[in-house]
C-alpha positions as semicolon CSV with decimal commas, in nm:
position;residue;x (nm);y (nm);z (nm)
1;M;0,000;0,000;0,000
2;N;0,198;0,298;-0,126
3;I;-0,021;0,595;-0,039
4;I;0,218;0,781;0,189
5;N;0,319;1,104;0,020
6;E;0,335;1,472;0,112
7;R;-0,012;1,553;-0,020
8;N;-0,185;1,266;0,159
9;I;0,000;1,331;0,484
10;K;-0,133;1,687;0,492
11;I;-0,487;1,567;0,417
12;W;-0,476;1,303;0,690
13;S;-0,354;1,555;0,944
14;T;-0,651;1,778;0,859
15;I;-0,919;1,509;0,874
16;G;-0,788;1,330;1,184
17;S;-0,706;0,975;1,282
18;R;-1,056;0,827;1,249
19;A;-1,107;0,937;0,888
20;T;-0,750;0,835;0,811
21;L;-0,826;0,485;0,940
22;G;-1,109;0,457;0,687
23;I;-0,880;0,562;0,402
24;A;-0,617;0,310;0,509
25;A;-0,876;0,029;0,532
26;L;-1,011;0,108;0,185
27;E;-0,662;0,094;0,038
28;L;-0,588;-0,234;0,217
29;S;-0,902;-0,389;0,071
30;K;-0,747;-0,363;-0,277
31;S;-0,466;-0,601;-0,189
32;I;-0,616;-0,814;0,090
33;P;-0,910;-1,014;-0,049
34;N;-0,997;-1,171;0,287
35;L;-1,014;-0,842;0,479
36;M;-1,322;-0,793;0,697
37;V;-1,402;-0,469;0,881
38;L;-1,654;-0,491;1,165
39;T;-1,813;-0,196;1,344
40;C;-2,075;-0,125;1,607
41;D;-2,294;0,139;1,443
42;V;-1,999;0,374;1,387
43;S;-1,930;0,368;1,013
44;T;-1,937;0,747;0,986
45;S;-1,747;0,809;1,309
46;A;-1,482;0,558;1,205
47;G;-1,440;0,713;0,860
48;L;-1,571;0,394;0,700
49;D;-1,862;0,519;0,488
50;R;-1,666;0,495;0,163
51;Y;-1,534;0,153;0,264
52;R;-1,886;0,034;0,349
53;K;-2,020;0,145;0,011
54;T;-1,722;0,024;-0,192
55;C;-1,675;-0,311;-0,016
56;P;-2,017;-0,419;0,114
57;D;-1,909;-0,784;0,118
58;K;-1,613;-0,697;0,342
59;Y;-1,806;-0,496;0,599
60;L;-2,033;-0,597;0,887
61;D;-2,218;-0,366;1,124
62;L;-2,303;-0,553;1,444
63;G;-2,506;-0,270;1,592
64;I;-2,448;-0,155;1,946
65;A;-2,334;-0,500;2,061
66;E;-1,964;-0,476;2,132
67;Q;-1,926;-0,812;2,308
68;N;-2,085;-0,981;2,007
69;L;-1,845;-0,783;1,788
70;I;-1,547;-0,958;1,945
71;G;-1,712;-1,301;1,920
72;V;-1,792;-1,257;1,550
73;A;-1,444;-1,118;1,484
74;A;-1,281;-1,418;1,653
75;G;-1,497;-1,655;1,449
76;L;-1,398;-1,487;1,123
77;A;-1,031;-1,487;1,225
78;S;-1,054;-1,860;1,297
79;E;-1,156;-1,902;0,932
80;N;-0,844;-1,713;0,817
81;F;-0,996;-1,369;0,757
82;N;-0,795;-1,057;0,832
83;V;-1,026;-0,877;1,075
84;I;-1,041;-0,515;1,190
85;T;-1,294;-0,420;1,457
86;T;-1,367;-0,063;1,552
87;T;-1,584;0,142;1,784
88;F;-1,524;0,411;2,043
89;A;-1,240;0,320;2,276
90;P;-1,433;0,256;2,602
91;F;-1,676;0,027;2,423
92;Q;-1,404;-0,149;2,221
93;T;-1,214;-0,231;2,540
94;M;-1,383;-0,219;2,884
95;R;-1,721;-0,337;2,762
96;C;-1,564;-0,650;2,609
97;C;-1,304;-0,751;2,867
98;E;-1,400;-1,116;2,900
99;Q;-1,441;-1,171;2,526
100;I;-1,105;-1,009;2,455
101;K;-0,931;-1,204;2,731
102;V;-1,069;-1,542;2,619
103;N;-1,133;-1,518;2,243
104;L;-0,827;-1,312;2,157
105;G;-0,577;-1,326;2,442
106;Y;-0,621;-1,692;2,530
107;M;-0,717;-1,827;2,187
108;Q;-0,483;-1,581;2,008
109;H;-0,709;-1,512;1,714
110;N;-0,560;-1,256;1,479
111;V;-0,791;-0,956;1,523
112;C;-0,697;-0,589;1,502
113;M;-0,911;-0,386;1,744
114;V;-0,922;-0,009;1,693
115;G;-1,037;0,217;1,975
116;L;-1,168;0,546;1,839
117;A;-1,115;0,883;2,007
118;S;-0,942;0,750;2,315
119;G;-0,852;0,979;2,599
120;V;-1,086;1,276;2,644
121;A;-1,128;1,379;2,279
122;L;-1,504;1,318;2,306
123;G;-1,544;1,485;2,642
124;E;-1,843;1,682;2,514
125;L;-2,034;1,353;2,495
126;G;-1,981;1,289;2,864
127;Y;-1,785;1,053;3,085
128;T;-1,914;0,740;2,909
129;H;-1,722;0,830;2,592
130;C;-1,392;0,911;2,764
131;S;-1,128;0,641;2,788
132;I;-0,820;0,686;3,001
133;E;-0,807;0,328;3,133
134;D;-0,786;0,138;2,803
135;I;-0,407;0,109;2,792
136;A;-0,392;-0,037;3,143
137;V;-0,680;-0,277;3,072
138;M;-0,556;-0,401;2,735
139;R;-0,193;-0,450;2,834
140;S;-0,304;-0,664;3,130
141;F;-0,434;-0,935;2,895
142;P;-0,179;-1,191;2,778
143;N;-0,088;-1,201;2,408
144;I;-0,246;-0,864;2,321
145;T;-0,020;-0,608;2,150
146;V;-0,101;-0,244;2,232
147;I;-0,010;0,042;1,996
148;S;-0,076;0,416;2,016
149;P;0,015;0,600;1,691
150;A;0,171;0,944;1,722
151;D;-0,014;1,105;1,430
152;C;-0,220;1,021;1,123
153;T;0,082;0,918;0,918
154;E;0,159;0,662;1,184
155;V;-0,204;0,545;1,183
156;V;-0,145;0,439;0,823
157;K;0,193;0,283;0,901
158;V;0,049;0,087;1,194
159;T;-0,249;-0,035;0,991
160;Q;-0,014;-0,158;0,721
161;A;0,213;-0,332;0,971
162;V;-0,069;-0,503;1,160
163;M;-0,186;-0,679;0,843
164;Q;0,148;-0,863;0,843
165;Y;0,148;-0,926;1,218
166;D;0,005;-1,257;1,329
167;K;-0,117;-1,155;1,675
168;P;-0,421;-0,980;1,825
169;V;-0,361;-0,604;1,843
170;Y;-0,526;-0,303;2,003
171;I;-0,468;0,029;1,823
172;R;-0,546;0,332;2,038
173;L;-0,641;0,636;1,831
174;T;-0,602;0,971;2,004
175;G;-0,669;1,330;1,901
176;E;-0,931;1,490;1,681
177;A;-0,933;1,652;1,336
178;N;-0,643;1,886;1,267
179;N;-0,419;1,622;1,421
180;R;-0,077;1,788;1,428
181;L;0,205;1,625;1,237
182;V;0,493;1,433;1,385
183;F;0,596;1,256;1,063
184;A;0,584;1,476;0,751
185;N;0,743;1,204;0,534
186;D;0,748;0,827;0,503
187;Y;0,974;0,642;0,747
188;E;1,069;0,297;0,871
189;Y;0,818;0,150;1,113
190;E;0,827;-0,177;1,305
191;I;0,593;-0,291;1,579
192;G;0,784;-0,303;1,907
193;N;1,068;-0,072;1,800
194;S;1,053;0,283;1,935
195;I;1,149;0,583;1,720
196;L;1,379;0,872;1,809
197;V;1,196;1,181;1,678
198;R;1,423;1,446;1,833
199;E;1,787;1,420;1,938
200;G;1,911;1,554;2,271
201;N;2,167;1,470;2,539
202;E;2,036;1,598;2,873
203;I;1,676;1,483;2,914
204;S;1,480;1,199;2,751
205;I;1,103;1,215;2,706
206;V;0,941;0,879;2,630
207;T;0,587;0,923;2,507
208;C;0,315;0,800;2,270
209;G;-0,001;0,908;2,088
210;T;-0,075;1,279;2,052
211;M;0,158;1,343;2,345
212;V;0,450;1,293;2,104
213;R;0,370;1,622;1,929
214;M;0,323;1,798;2,262
215;S;0,652;1,656;2,389
216;L;0,828;1,794;2,083
217;D;0,679;2,135;2,161
218;A;0,796;2,108;2,523
219;A;1,144;2,006;2,409
220;E;1,159;2,312;2,184
221;V;1,063;2,543;2,471
222;L;1,322;2,387;2,701
223;Q;1,588;2,429;2,435
224;I;1,506;2,791;2,348
225;E;1,419;2,928;2,691
226;H;1,646;2,723;2,915
227;G;1,917;2,581;2,691
228;I;1,829;2,224;2,787
229;S;1,888;1,957;2,522
230;V;1,596;1,714;2,514
231;E;1,550;1,397;2,312
232;V;1,199;1,274;2,238
233;I;1,120;0,907;2,179
234;N;0,799;0,784;2,024
235;M;0,717;0,468;2,220
236;H;0,430;0,380;1,985
237;T;0,419;0,016;2,096
238;I;0,320;0,001;2,462
239;K;0,315;-0,378;2,467
240;P;0,559;-0,531;2,396
241;L;0,759;-0,238;2,531
242;D;1,100;-0,156;2,385
243;V;1,276;-0,255;2,708
244;D;1,621;-0,249;2,550
245;L;1,588;0,123;2,486
246;I;1,449;0,185;2,836
247;G;1,753;0,005;2,978
248;E;1,989;0,217;2,770
249;L;1,821;0,537;2,884
250;A;1,841;0,430;3,250
251;E;2,217;0,376;3,219
252;T;2,294;0,714;3,058
């Protein structure tokens, strides 16, 4: 899937991570005949309207039934489909804990779960739509990989990588539209390997999701106003954590 270019990167940043997910899924459908995308009444919110209309045989809407979503996804994965499930983060995770633990963690079915608008991006919809616990919950299950992309370019890179990754994965999407750039060009991405996005030799900031951009801003302020050299590391994969890098940082 070669859609990463300067023009697209700017568009993705403007439309946000959810709409970017839909674009990435539509592009994947061209080269992955057994791709199935499952949602819980969130095709528009997940940026999947074009996908739904273009690939009706590769799309299932389970309604507001998130636990059933995981069961159906696991069944499809057991029949060798590549499966992406998506709904808002608290419903994709906390509402389905037992199904995720058993059907994905224990049985290790290859399902990519995408939590939309994690954090407090949807705070205007109330507490029920906020999700600050999902990382802690998902990383507690065995055999579940947890990833939080830094920006919309990385949403595309992660989606590409997960299709070649034979394990259940949770992708945590953060931020809204006008998602500020971290990566303005294509780059090498590998699940589990952190990325140095700013060099420095006095302080290290290890971060993920939209906090990567904010950490870069903080590093710039520290450099300009206080003369402190700060490196920023994008720890996009929260599980498995890049422990080798953490060990190196602790020794320096």
